[in-house]
Short mmCIF file of C-alpha atoms in Angstrom, two decimals:
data_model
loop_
_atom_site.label_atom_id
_atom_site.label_comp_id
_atom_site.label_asym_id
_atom_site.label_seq_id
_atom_site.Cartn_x
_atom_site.Cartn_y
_atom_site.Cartn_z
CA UNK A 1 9.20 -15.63 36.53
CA UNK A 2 12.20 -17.96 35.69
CA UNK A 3 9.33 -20.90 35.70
CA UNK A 4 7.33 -19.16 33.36
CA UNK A 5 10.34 -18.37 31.24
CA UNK A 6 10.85 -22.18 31.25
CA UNK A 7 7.55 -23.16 30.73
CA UNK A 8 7.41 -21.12 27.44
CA UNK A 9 10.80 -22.35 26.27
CA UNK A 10 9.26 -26.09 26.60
CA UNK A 11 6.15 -24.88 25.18
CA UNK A 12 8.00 -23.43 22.17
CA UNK A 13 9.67 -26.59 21.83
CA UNK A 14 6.64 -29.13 22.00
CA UNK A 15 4.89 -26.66 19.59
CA UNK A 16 2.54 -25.95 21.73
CA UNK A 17 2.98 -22.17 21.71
CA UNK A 18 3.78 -19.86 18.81
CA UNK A 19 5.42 -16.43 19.33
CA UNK A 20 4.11 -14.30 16.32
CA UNK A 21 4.45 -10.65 15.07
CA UNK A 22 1.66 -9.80 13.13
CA UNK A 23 1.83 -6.56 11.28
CA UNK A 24 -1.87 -5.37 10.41
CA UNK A 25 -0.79 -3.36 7.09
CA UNK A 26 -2.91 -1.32 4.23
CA UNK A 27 -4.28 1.70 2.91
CA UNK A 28 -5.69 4.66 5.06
CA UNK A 29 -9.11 4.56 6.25
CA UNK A 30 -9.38 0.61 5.61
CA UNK A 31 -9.81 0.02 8.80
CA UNK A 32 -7.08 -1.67 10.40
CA UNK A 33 -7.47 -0.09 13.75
CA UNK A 34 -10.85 -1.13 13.78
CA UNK A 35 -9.47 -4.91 13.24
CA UNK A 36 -6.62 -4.67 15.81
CA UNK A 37 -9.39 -3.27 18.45
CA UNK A 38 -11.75 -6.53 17.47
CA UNK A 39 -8.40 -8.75 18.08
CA UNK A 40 -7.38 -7.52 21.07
CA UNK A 41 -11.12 -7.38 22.85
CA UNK A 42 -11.28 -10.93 22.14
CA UNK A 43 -8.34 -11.84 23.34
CA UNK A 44 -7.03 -8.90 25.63
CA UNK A 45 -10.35 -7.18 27.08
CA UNK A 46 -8.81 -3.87 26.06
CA UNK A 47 -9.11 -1.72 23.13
CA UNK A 48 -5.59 -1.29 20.96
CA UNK A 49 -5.93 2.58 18.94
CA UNK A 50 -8.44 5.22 18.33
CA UNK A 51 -10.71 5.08 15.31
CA UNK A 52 -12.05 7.98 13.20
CA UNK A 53 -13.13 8.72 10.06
CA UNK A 54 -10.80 11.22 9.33
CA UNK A 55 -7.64 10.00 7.35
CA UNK A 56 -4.21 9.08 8.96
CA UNK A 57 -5.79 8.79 12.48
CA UNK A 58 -3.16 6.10 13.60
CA UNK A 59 0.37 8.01 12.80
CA UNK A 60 2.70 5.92 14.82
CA UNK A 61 2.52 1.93 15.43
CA UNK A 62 0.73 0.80 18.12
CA UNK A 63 1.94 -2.39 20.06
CA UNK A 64 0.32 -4.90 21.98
CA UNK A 65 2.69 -7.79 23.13
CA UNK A 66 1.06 -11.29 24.25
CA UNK A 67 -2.31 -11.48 23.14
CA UNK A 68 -2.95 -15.37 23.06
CA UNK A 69 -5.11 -16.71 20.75
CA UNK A 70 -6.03 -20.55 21.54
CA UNK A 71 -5.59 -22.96 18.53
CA UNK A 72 -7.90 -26.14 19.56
CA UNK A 73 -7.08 -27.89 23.50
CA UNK A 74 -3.65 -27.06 24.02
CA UNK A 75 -2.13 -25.47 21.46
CA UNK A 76 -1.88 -21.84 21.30
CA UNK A 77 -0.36 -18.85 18.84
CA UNK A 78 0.91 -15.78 21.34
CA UNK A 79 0.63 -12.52 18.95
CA UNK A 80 2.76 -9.81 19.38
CA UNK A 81 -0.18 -7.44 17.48
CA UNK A 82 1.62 -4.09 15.57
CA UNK A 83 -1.49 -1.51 14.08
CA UNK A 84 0.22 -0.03 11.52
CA UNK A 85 -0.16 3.63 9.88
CA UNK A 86 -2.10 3.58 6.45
CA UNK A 87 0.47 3.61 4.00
CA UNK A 88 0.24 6.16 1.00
CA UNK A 89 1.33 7.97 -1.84
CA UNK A 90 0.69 11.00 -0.39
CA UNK A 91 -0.93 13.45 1.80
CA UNK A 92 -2.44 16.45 1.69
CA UNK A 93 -3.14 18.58 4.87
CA UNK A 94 -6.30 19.91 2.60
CA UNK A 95 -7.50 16.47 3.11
CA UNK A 96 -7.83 16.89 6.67
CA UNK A 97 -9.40 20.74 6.67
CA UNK A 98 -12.30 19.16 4.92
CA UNK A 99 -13.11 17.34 7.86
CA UNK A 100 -12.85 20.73 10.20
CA UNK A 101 -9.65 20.44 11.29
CA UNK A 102 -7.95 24.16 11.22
CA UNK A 103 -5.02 24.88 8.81
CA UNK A 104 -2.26 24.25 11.40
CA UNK A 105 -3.03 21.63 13.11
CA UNK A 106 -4.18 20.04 9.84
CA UNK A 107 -0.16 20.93 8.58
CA UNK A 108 0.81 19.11 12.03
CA UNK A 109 -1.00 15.72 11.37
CA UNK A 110 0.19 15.76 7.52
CA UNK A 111 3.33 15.86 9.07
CA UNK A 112 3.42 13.33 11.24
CA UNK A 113 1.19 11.46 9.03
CA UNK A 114 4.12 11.15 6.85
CA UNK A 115 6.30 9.62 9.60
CA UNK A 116 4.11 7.36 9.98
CA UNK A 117 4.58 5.83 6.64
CA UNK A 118 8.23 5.92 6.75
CA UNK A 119 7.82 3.85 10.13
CA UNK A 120 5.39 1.36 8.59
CA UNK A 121 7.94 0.67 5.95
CA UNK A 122 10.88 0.31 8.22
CA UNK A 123 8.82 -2.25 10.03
CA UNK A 124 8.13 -4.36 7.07
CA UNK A 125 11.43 -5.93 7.99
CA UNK A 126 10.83 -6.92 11.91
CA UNK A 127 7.21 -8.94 10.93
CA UNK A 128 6.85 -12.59 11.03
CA UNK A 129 3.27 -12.72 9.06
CA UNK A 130 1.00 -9.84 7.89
CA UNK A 131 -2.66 -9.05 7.43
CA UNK A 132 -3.18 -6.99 4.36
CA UNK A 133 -6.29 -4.90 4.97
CA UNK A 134 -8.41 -3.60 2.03
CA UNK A 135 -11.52 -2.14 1.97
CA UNK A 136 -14.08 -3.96 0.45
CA UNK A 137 -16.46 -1.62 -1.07
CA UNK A 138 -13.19 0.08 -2.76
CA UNK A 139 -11.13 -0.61 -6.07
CA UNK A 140 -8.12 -3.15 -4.77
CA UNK A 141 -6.12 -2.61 -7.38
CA UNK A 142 -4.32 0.44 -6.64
CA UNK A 143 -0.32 0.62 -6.81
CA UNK A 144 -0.21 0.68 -2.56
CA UNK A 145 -1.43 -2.24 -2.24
CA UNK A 146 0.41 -3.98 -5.22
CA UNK A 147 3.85 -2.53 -3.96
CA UNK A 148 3.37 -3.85 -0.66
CA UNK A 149 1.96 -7.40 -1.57
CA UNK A 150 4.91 -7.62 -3.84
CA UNK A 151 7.33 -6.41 -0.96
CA UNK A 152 5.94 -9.17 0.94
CA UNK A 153 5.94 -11.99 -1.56
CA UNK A 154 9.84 -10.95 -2.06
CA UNK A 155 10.73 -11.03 1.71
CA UNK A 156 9.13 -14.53 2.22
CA UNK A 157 6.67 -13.07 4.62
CA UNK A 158 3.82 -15.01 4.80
CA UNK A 159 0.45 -12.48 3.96
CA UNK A 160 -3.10 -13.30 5.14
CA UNK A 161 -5.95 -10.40 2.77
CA UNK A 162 -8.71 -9.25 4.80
CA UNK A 163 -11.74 -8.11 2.66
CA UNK A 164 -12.99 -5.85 5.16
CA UNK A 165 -16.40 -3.47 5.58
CA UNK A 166 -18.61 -6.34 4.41
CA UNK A 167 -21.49 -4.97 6.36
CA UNK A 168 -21.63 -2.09 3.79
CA UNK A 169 -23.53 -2.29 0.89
CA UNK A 170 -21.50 -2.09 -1.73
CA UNK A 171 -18.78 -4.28 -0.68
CA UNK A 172 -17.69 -6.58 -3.09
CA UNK A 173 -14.90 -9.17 -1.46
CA UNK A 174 -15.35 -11.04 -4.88
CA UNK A 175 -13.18 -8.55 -6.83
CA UNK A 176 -10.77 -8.71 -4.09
CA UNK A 177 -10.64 -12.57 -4.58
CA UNK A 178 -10.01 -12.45 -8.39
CA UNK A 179 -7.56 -9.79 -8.06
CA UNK A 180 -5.13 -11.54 -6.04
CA UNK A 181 -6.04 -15.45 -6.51
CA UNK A 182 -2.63 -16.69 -4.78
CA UNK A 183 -3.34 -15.46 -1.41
CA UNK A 184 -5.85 -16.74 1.47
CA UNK A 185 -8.50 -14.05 1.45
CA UNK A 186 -10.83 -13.76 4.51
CA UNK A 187 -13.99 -11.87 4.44
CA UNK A 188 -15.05 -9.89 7.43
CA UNK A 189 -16.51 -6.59 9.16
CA UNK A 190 -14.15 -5.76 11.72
CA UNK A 191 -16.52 -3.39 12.79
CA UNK A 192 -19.76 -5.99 13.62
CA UNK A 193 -17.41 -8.95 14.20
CA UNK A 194 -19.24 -10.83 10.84
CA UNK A 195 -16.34 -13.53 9.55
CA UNK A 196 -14.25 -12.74 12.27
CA UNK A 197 -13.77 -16.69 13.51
CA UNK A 198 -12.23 -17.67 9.81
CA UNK A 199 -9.66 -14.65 10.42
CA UNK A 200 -8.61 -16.67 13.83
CA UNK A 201 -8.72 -19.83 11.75
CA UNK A 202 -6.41 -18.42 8.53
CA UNK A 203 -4.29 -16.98 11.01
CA UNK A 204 -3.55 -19.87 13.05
CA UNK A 205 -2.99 -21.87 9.68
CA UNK A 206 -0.80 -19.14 7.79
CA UNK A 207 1.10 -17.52 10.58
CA UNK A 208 4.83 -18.30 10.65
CA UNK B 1 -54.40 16.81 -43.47
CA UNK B 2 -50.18 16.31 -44.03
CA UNK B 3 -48.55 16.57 -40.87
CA UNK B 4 -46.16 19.54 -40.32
CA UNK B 5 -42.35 18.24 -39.76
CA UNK B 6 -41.31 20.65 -37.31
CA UNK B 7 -37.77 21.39 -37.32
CA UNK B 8 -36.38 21.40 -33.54
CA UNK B 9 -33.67 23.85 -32.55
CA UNK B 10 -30.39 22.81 -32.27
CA UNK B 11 -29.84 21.99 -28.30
CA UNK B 12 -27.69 25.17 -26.81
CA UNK B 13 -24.27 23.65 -24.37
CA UNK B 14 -25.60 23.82 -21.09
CA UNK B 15 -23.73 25.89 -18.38
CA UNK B 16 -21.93 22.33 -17.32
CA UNK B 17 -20.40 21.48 -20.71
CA UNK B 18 -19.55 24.97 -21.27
CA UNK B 19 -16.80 24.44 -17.88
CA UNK B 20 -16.01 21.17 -19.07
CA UNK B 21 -14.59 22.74 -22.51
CA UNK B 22 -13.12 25.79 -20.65
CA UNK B 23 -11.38 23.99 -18.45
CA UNK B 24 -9.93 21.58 -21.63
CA UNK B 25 -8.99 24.62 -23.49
CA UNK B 26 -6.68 25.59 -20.68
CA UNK B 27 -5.26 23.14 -19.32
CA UNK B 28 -1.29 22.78 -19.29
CA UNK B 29 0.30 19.23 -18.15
CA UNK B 30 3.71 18.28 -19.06
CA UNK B 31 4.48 14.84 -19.88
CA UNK B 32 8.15 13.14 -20.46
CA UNK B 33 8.18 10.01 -21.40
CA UNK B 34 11.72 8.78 -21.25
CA UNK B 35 13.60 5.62 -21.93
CA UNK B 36 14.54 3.27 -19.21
CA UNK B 37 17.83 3.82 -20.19
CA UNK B 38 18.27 6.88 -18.37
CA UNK B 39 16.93 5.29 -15.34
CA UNK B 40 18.89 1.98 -15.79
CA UNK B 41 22.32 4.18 -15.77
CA UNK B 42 21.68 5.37 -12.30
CA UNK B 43 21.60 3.86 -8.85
CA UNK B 44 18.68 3.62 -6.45
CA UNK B 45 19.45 6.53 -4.92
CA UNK B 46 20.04 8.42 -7.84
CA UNK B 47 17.64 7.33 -9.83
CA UNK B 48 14.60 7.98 -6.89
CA UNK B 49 16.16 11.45 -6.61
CA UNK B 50 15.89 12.34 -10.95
CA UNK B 51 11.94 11.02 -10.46
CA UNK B 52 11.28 12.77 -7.94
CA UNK B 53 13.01 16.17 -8.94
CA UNK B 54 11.09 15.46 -12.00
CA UNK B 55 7.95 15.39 -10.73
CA UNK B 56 7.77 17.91 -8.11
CA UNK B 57 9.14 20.20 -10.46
CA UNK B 58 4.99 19.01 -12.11
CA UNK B 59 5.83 17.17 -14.42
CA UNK B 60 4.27 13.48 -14.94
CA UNK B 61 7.21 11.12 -16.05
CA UNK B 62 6.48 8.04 -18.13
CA UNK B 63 8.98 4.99 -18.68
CA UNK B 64 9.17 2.08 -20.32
CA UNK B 65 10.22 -0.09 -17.01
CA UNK B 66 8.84 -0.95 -13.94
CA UNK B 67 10.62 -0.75 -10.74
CA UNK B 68 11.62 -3.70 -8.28
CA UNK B 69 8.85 -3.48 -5.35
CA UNK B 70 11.51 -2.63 -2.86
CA UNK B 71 12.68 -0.08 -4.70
CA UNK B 72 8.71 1.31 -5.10
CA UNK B 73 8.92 1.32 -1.09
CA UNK B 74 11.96 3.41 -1.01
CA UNK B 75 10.39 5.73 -3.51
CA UNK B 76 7.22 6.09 -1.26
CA UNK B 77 9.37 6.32 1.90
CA UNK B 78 11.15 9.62 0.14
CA UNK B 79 8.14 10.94 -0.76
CA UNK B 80 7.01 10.94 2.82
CA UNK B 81 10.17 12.87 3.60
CA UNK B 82 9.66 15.45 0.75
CA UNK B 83 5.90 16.00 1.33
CA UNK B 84 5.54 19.48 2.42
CA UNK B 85 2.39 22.32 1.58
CA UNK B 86 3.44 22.75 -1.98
CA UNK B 87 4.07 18.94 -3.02
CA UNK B 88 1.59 16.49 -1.39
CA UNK B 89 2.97 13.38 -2.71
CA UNK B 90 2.42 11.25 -6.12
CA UNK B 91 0.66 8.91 -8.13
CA UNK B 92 2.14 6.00 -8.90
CA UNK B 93 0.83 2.97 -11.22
CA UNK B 94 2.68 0.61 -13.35
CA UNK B 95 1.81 -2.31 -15.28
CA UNK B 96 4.35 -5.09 -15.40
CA UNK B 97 5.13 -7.19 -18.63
CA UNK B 98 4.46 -10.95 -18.08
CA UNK B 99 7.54 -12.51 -19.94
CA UNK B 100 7.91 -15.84 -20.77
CA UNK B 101 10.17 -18.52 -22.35
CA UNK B 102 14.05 -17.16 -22.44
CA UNK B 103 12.77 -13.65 -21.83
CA UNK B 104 11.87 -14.60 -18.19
CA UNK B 105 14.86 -16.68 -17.58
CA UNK B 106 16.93 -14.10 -18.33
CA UNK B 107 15.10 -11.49 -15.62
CA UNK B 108 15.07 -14.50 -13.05
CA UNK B 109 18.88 -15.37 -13.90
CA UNK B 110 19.72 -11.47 -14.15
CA UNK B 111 17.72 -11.21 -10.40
CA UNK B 112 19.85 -13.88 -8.82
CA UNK B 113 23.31 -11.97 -9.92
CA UNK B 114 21.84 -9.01 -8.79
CA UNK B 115 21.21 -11.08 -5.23
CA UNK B 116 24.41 -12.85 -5.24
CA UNK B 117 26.30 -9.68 -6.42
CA UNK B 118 24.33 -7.40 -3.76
CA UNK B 119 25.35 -10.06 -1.11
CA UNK B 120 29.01 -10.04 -2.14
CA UNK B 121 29.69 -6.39 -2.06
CA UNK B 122 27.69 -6.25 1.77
CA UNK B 123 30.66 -8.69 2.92
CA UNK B 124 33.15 -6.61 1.25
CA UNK B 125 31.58 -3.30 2.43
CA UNK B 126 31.20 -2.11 -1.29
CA UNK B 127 28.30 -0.20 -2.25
CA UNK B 128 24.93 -1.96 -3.24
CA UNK B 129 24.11 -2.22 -7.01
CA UNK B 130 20.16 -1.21 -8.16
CA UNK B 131 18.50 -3.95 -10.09
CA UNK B 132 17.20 -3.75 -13.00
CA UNK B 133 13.84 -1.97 -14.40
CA UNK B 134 11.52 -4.91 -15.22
CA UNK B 135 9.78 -4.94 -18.46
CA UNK B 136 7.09 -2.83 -18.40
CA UNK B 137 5.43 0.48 -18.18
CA UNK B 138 5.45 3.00 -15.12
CA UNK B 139 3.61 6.33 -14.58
CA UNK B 140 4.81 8.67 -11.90
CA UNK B 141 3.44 11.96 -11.41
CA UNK B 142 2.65 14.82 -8.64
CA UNK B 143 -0.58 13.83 -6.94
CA UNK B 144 -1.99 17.65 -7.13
CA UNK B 145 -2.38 16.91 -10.58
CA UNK B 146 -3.17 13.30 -11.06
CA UNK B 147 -6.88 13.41 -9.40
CA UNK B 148 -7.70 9.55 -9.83
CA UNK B 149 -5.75 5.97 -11.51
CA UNK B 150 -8.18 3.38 -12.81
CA UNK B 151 -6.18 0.36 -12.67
CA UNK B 152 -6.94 -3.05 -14.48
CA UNK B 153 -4.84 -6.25 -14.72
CA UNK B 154 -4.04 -4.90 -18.06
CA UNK B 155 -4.22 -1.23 -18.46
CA UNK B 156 -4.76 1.69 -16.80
CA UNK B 157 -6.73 5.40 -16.97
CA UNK B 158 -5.28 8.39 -15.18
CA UNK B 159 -7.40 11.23 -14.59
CA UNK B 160 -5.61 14.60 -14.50
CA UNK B 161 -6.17 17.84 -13.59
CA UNK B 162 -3.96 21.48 -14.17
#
């Protein structure tokens, strides 16, 4: 264990090995659970969070430490992967009776789905480099994601977009791209794995 | 043989419109639209706490500002903690005032105070000063009656609903 220590310290030092926290942030439903579970099958052979299609389904952050992604022969960038709550404006418990869920339980998950945001926040401060999920076949210009891409720009925290849902039909990752020029946008469906390699590729370039 | 001009009948309002103009005939939103200045005077704290008394209360506030986007966070983060059955949350959407020449080295020069300032009084243990409301224009209002912002570079539509 005390080798291993060693090894990573002289690793570190060569810059051979990167220790990264990578915070996957966005809006609900954009799938960034879907995208940490694509990650960490790659690189982990496990899944990270459960996916559903009804909102706020990740409430807390979910944490996988050491998944190693290999960057060319030797080098290599260990993740420390955080799936983040959506982050919101609001949330109605309505919201979540529409999809069948009865009254108090639905007043249960608005509840802690509004703990989750606070959390998400309060991490924004403990992340190396994030990837800002938005969903592709949606508007990107909506106040959520402006207020955290500015948060980000002011902390010096280095932000990778991912266009996601590009296997649907009307996604449109070119809107995405002329809304926000002066970040690295990478195109992908977490969900079929399409663009997936250039997400490896920005993040090993952009991660800090 | 001249043809016959027919006069139609004028088209009745079908059952949709008809809804469409109830529901404009009775619909009650309150707007304030206030000056930054009343924002400006107060601190972070204070100053999340007027907006958001403000707007639970159902009202949709207007200002000539927009906030720093740490600030926005903070605002979101005590939403979260005053969401309950009654208030879901808000709608937020500002557009921010590209300034240029003196204009912007006077926000950049006024930011840097703010830092150095904000720095100075952590050390001390003195309280933390709020920065400034950019130029600009901000919207803030409850999301039960705010159904849908259409946001552009430049402008911005908000859909509401009493």
């Amino acid at each position: 264990m005390v080798f291993g220590r060693f090894f990573d310290w002289i690793s570190g030092i060569l810059g051979l090995r990167r220790n990264v926290t990578l915070g996957i942030y966005g809006e609900v439903n954009v799938g960034k659970t879907t995208l940490a579970n694509k990650i960490c099958m790659d690189w982990a052979g496990e899944k990270m969070g459960k996916t559903s299609k009804v909102p706020h389904e990740t409430r807390t952050v979910q944490r996988k430490e050491k998944v190693v992604i290999p960057l060319g022969i030797r080098r290599k960038l260990v993740l420390n992967l955080l799936d983040m709550p959506g982050l919101a404006t609001k949330v109605d418990y309505k919201n979540f009776m529409k999809y069948g869920i009865k009254r108090n339980e639905a007043k249960k998950r608005a509840k802690e789905a509004t703990k989750g945001v606070i959390e998400a926040i309060k991490w924004l401060d403990n992340v190396d480099t994030v990837l800002a999920v938005m969903d592709s076949t949606k508007d990107p210009f909506t106040q959520v994601n402006l207020t955290l891409l500015g948060n980000l720009e002011a902390k010096g925290i280095p932000v990778i977009i991912v266009a996601n849902k590009t296997d649907l039909k009307r996604s449109n990752t070119k809107r995405i791209r002329e809304a926000f020029p002066e970040y690295p946008v990478v195109s992908i469906s977490a969900l079929k794995g399409e663009g997936i390699n250039d997400l490896y590729e920005a993040i090993g370039k952009n991660a800090k | 043989m001249p043809s016959k001009k027919v006069k139609k009948p004028a088209k009745k309002p079908t059952a949709a419109k008809k809804t469409k103009i109830k529901k404009i005939a009775g619909m009650k939103l309150k707007m304030d639209f206030i000056s930054s200045n009343v924002l400006s005077g107060k601190n972070e704290k204070n100053r999340i706490k007027y907006i958001l008394d403000v707007v639970k209360d159902g009202t949709i506030l207007v200002t000539d500002g927009v906030m720093d986007p740490d600030e926005e966070l903070n605002l979101i983060r005590e939403t979260m903690r005053r969401v309950d059955s009654g208030f879901p949350g808000i709608e937020v959407c500002s557009l921010k005032r590209e300034v240029a020449g003196y204009q912007k080295v006077l926000e950049q020069l006024s930011e840097q105070t703010y830092k150095v300032q904000n720095a100075f009084n952590k050390l001390i243990g003195k309280n933390q000063l709020t920065a400034n409301l950019k130029y600009g224009i901000t919207l803030i209002g409850p999301s039960r009656l705010i159904k849908e912002i259409k946001k552009n570079p430049d402008s911005f539509s908000v859909f509401a609903e009493a």
